[in-house]
PDB file of N, CA and C in Angstrom:
ATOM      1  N   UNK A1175      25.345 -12.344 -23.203  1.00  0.00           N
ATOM      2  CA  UNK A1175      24.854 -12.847 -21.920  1.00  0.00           C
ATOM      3  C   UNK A1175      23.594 -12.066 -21.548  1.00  0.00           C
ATOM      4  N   UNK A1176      22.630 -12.831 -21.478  1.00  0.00           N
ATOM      5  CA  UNK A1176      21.302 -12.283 -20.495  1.00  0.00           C
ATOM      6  C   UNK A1176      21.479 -11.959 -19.412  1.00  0.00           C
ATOM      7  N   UNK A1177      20.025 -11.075 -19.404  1.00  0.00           N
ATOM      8  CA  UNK A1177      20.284 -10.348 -17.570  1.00  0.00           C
ATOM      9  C   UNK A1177      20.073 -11.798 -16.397  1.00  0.00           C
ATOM     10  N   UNK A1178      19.230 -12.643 -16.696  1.00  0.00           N
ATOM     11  CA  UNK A1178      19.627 -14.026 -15.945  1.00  0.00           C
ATOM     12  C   UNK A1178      20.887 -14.658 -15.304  1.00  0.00           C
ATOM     13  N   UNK A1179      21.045 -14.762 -16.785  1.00  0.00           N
ATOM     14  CA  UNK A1179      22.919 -14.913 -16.377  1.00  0.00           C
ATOM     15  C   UNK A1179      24.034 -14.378 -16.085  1.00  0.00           C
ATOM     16  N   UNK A1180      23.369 -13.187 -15.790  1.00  0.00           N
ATOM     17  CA  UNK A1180      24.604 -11.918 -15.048  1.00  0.00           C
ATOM     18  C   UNK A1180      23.833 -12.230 -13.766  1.00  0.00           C
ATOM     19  N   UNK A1181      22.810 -12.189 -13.681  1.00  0.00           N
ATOM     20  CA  UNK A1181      22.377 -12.013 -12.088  1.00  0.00           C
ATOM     21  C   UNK A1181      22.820 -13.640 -11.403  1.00  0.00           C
ATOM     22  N   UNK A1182      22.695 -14.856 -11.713  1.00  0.00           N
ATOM     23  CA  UNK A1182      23.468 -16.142 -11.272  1.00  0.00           C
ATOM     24  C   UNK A1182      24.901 -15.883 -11.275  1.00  0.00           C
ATOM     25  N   UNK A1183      25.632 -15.356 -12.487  1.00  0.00           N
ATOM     26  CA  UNK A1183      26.538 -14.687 -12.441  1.00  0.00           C
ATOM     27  C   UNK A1183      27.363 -14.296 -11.163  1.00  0.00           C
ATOM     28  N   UNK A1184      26.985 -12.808 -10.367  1.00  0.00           N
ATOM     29  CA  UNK A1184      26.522 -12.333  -9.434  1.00  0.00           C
ATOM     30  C   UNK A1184      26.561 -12.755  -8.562  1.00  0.00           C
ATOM     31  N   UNK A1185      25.657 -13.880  -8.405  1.00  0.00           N
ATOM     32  CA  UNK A1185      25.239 -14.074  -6.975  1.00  0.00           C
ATOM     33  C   UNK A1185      26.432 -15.739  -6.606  1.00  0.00           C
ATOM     34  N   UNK A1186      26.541 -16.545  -7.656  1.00  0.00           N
ATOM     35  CA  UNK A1186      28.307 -17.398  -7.643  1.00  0.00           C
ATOM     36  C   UNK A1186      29.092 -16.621  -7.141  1.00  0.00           C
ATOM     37  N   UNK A1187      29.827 -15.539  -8.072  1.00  0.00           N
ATOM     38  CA  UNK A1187      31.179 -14.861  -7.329  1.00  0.00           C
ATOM     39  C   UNK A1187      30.677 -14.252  -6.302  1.00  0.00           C
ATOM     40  N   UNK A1188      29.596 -13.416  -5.550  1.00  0.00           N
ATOM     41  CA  UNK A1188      29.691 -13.007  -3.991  1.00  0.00           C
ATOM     42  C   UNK A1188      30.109 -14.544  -3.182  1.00  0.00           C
ATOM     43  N   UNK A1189      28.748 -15.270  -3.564  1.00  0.00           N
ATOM     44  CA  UNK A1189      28.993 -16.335  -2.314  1.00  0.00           C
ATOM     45  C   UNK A1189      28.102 -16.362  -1.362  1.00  0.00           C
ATOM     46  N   UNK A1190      27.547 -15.231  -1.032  1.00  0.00           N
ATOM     47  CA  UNK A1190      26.509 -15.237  -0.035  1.00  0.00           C
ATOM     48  C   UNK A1190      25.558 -14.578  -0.214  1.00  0.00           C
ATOM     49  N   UNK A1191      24.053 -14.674   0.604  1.00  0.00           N
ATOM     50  CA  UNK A1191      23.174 -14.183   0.200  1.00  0.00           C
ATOM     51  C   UNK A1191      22.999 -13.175  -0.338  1.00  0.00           C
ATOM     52  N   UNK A1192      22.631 -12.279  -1.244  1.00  0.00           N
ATOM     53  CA  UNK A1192      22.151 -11.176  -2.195  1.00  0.00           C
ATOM     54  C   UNK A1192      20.802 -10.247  -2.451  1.00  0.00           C
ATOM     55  N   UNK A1193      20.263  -9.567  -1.708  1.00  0.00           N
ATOM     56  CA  UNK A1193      19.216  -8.656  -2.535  1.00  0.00           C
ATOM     57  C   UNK A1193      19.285  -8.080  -3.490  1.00  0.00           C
ATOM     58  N   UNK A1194      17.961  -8.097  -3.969  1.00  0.00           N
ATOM     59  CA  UNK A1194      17.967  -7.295  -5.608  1.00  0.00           C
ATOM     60  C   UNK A1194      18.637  -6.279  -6.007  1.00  0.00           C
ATOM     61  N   UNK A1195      18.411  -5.493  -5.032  1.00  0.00           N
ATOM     62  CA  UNK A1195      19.490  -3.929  -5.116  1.00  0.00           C
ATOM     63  C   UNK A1195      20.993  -4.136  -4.746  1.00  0.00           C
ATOM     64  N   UNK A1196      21.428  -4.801  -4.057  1.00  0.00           N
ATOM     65  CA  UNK A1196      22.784  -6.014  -4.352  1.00  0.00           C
ATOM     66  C   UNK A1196      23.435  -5.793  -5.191  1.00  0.00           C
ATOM     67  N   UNK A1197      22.270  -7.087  -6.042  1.00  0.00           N
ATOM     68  CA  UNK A1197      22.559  -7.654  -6.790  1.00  0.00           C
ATOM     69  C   UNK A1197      23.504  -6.876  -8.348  1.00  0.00           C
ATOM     70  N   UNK A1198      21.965  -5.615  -8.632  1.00  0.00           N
ATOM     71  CA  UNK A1198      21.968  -4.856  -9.360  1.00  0.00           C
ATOM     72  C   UNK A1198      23.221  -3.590  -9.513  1.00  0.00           C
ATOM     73  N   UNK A1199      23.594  -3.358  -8.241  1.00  0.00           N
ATOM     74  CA  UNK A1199      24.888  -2.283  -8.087  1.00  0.00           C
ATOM     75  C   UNK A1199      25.795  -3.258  -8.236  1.00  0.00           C
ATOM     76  N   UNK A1200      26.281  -4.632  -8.056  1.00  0.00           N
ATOM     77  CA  UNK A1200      27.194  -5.592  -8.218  1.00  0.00           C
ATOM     78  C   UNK A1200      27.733  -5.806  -9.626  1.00  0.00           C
ATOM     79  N   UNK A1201      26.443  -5.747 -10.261  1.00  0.00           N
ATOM     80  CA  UNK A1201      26.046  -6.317 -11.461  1.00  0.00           C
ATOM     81  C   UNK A1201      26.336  -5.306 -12.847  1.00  0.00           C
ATOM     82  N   UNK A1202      26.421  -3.848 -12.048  1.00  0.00           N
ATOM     83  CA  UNK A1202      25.788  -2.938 -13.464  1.00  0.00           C
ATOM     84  C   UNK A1202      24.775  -2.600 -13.831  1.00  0.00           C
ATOM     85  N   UNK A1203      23.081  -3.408 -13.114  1.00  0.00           N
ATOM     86  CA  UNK A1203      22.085  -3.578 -14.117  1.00  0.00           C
ATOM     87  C   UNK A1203      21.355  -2.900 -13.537  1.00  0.00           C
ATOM     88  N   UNK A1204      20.231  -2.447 -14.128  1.00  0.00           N
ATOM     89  CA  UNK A1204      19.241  -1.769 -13.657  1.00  0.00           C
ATOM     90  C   UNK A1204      18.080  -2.494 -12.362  1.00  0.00           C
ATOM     91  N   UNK A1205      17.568  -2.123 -11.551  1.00  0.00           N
ATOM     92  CA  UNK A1205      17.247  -2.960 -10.464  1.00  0.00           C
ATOM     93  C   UNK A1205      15.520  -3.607 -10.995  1.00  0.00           C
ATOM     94  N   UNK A1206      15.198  -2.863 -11.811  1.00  0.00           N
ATOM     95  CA  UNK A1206      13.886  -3.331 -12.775  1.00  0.00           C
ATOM     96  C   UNK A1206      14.039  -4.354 -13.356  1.00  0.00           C
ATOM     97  N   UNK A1207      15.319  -4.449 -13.825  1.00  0.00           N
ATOM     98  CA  UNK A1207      15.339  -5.578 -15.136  1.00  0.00           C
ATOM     99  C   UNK A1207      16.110  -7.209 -13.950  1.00  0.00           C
ATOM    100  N   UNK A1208      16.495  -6.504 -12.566  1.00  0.00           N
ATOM    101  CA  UNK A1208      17.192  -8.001 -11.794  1.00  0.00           C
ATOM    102  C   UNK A1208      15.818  -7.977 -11.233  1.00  0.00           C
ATOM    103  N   UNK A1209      14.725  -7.485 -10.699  1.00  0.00           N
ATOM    104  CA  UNK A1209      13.694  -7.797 -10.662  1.00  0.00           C
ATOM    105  C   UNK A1209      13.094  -8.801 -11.409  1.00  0.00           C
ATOM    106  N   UNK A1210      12.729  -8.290 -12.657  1.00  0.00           N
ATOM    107  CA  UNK A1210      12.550  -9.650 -14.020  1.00  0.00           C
ATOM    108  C   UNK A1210      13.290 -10.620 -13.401  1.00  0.00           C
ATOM    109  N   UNK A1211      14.346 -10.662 -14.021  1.00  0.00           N
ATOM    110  CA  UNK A1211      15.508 -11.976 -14.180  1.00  0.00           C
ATOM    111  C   UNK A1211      14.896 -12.628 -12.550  1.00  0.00           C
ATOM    112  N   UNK A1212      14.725 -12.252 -11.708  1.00  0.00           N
ATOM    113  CA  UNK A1212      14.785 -13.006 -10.756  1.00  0.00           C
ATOM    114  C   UNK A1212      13.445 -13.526 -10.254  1.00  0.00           C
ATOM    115  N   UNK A1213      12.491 -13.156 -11.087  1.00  0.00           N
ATOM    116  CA  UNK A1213      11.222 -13.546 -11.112  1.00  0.00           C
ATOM    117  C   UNK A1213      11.416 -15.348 -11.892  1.00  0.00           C
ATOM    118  N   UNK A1214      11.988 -14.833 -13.007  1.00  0.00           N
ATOM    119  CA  UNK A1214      12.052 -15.805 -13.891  1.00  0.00           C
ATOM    120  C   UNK A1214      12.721 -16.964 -13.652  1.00  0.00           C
ATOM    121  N   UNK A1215      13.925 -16.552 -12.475  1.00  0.00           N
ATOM    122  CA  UNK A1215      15.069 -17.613 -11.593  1.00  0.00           C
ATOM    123  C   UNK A1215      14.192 -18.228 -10.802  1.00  0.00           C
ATOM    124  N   UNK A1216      12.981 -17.172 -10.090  1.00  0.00           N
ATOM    125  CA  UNK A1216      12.428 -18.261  -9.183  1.00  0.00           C
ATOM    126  C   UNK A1216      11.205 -19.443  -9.636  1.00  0.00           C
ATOM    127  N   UNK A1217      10.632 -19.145 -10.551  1.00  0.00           N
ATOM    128  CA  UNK A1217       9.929 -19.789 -11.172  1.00  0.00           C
ATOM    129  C   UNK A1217      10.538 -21.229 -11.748  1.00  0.00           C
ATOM    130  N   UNK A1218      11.853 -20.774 -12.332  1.00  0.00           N
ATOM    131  CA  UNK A1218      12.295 -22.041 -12.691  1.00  0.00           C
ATOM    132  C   UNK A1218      13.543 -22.767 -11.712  1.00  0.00           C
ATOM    133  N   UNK A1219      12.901 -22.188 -10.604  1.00  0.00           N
ATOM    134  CA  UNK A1219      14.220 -22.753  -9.252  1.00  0.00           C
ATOM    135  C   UNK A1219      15.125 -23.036  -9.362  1.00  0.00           C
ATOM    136  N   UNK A1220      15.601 -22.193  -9.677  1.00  0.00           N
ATOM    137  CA  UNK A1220      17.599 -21.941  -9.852  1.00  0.00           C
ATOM    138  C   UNK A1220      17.760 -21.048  -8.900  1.00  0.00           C
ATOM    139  N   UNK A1221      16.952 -20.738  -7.705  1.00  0.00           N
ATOM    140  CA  UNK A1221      17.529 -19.325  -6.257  1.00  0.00           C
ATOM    141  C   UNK A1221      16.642 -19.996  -5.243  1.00  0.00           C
ATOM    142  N   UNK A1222      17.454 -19.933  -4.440  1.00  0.00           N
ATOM    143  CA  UNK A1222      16.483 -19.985  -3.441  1.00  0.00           C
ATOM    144  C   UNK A1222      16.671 -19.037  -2.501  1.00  0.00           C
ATOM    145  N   UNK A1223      15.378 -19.141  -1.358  1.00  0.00           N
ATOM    146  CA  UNK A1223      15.396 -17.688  -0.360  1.00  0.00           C
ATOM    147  C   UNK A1223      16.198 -18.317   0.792  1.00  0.00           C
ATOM    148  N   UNK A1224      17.687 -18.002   1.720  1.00  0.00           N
ATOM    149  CA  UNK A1224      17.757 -18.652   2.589  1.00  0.00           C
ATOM    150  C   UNK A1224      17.259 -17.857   3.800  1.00  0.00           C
ATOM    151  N   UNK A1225      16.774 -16.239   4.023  1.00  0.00           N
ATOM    152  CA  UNK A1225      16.488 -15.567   4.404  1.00  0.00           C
ATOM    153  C   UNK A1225      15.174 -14.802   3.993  1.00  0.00           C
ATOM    154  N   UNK A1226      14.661 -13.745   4.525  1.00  0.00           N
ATOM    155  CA  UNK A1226      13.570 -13.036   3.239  1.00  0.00           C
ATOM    156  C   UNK A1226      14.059 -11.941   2.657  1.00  0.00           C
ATOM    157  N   UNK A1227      13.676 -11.505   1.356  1.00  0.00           N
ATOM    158  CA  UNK A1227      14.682 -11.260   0.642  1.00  0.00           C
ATOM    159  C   UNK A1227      15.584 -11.131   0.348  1.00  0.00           C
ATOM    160  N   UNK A1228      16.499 -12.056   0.443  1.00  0.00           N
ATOM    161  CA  UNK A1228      18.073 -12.414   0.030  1.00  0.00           C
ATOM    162  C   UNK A1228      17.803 -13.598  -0.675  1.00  0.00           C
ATOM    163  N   UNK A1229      18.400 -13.770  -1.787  1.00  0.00           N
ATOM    164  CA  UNK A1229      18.624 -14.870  -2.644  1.00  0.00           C
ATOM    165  C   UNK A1229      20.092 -15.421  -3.064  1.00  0.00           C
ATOM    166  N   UNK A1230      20.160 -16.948  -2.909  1.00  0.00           N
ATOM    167  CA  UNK A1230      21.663 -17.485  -3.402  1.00  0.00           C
ATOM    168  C   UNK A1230      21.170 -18.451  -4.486  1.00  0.00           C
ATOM    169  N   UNK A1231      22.193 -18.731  -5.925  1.00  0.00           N
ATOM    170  CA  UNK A1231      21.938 -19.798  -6.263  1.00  0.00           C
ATOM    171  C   UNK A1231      20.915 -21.404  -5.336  1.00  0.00           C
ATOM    172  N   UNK A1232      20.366 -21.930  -6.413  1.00  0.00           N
ATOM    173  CA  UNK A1232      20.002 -22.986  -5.810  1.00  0.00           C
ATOM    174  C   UNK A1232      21.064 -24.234  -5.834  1.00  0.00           C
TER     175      UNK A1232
END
């Protein structure tokens, strides 16, 4: 599993909105690399912002 798919992962089982640093203590992962991954989530709009910086699945 990619860091992508731990961070969607993640942010399914909470349920509610998520920041990166969240995300990353939730997750295990380093907060550099859910940075990436979530660059890459937003680009291909799979997150959206319902707040500013907090992200949920799209």
């Amino acid at each position: 599993m990619d860091v992508t798919e731990k961070v969607l992962e993640v942010m399914r089982a909470e349920g509610q909105p998520l920041n990166a640093g969240k995300i990353a203590e939730l997750g295990g992962l380093e907060r550099k690399a859910v940075d990436k991954a979530m660059t890459q989530l937003k680009k291909e709009e799979k997150i959206v912002s319902p707040k500013r910086c907090y992200w949920t699945p799209a």
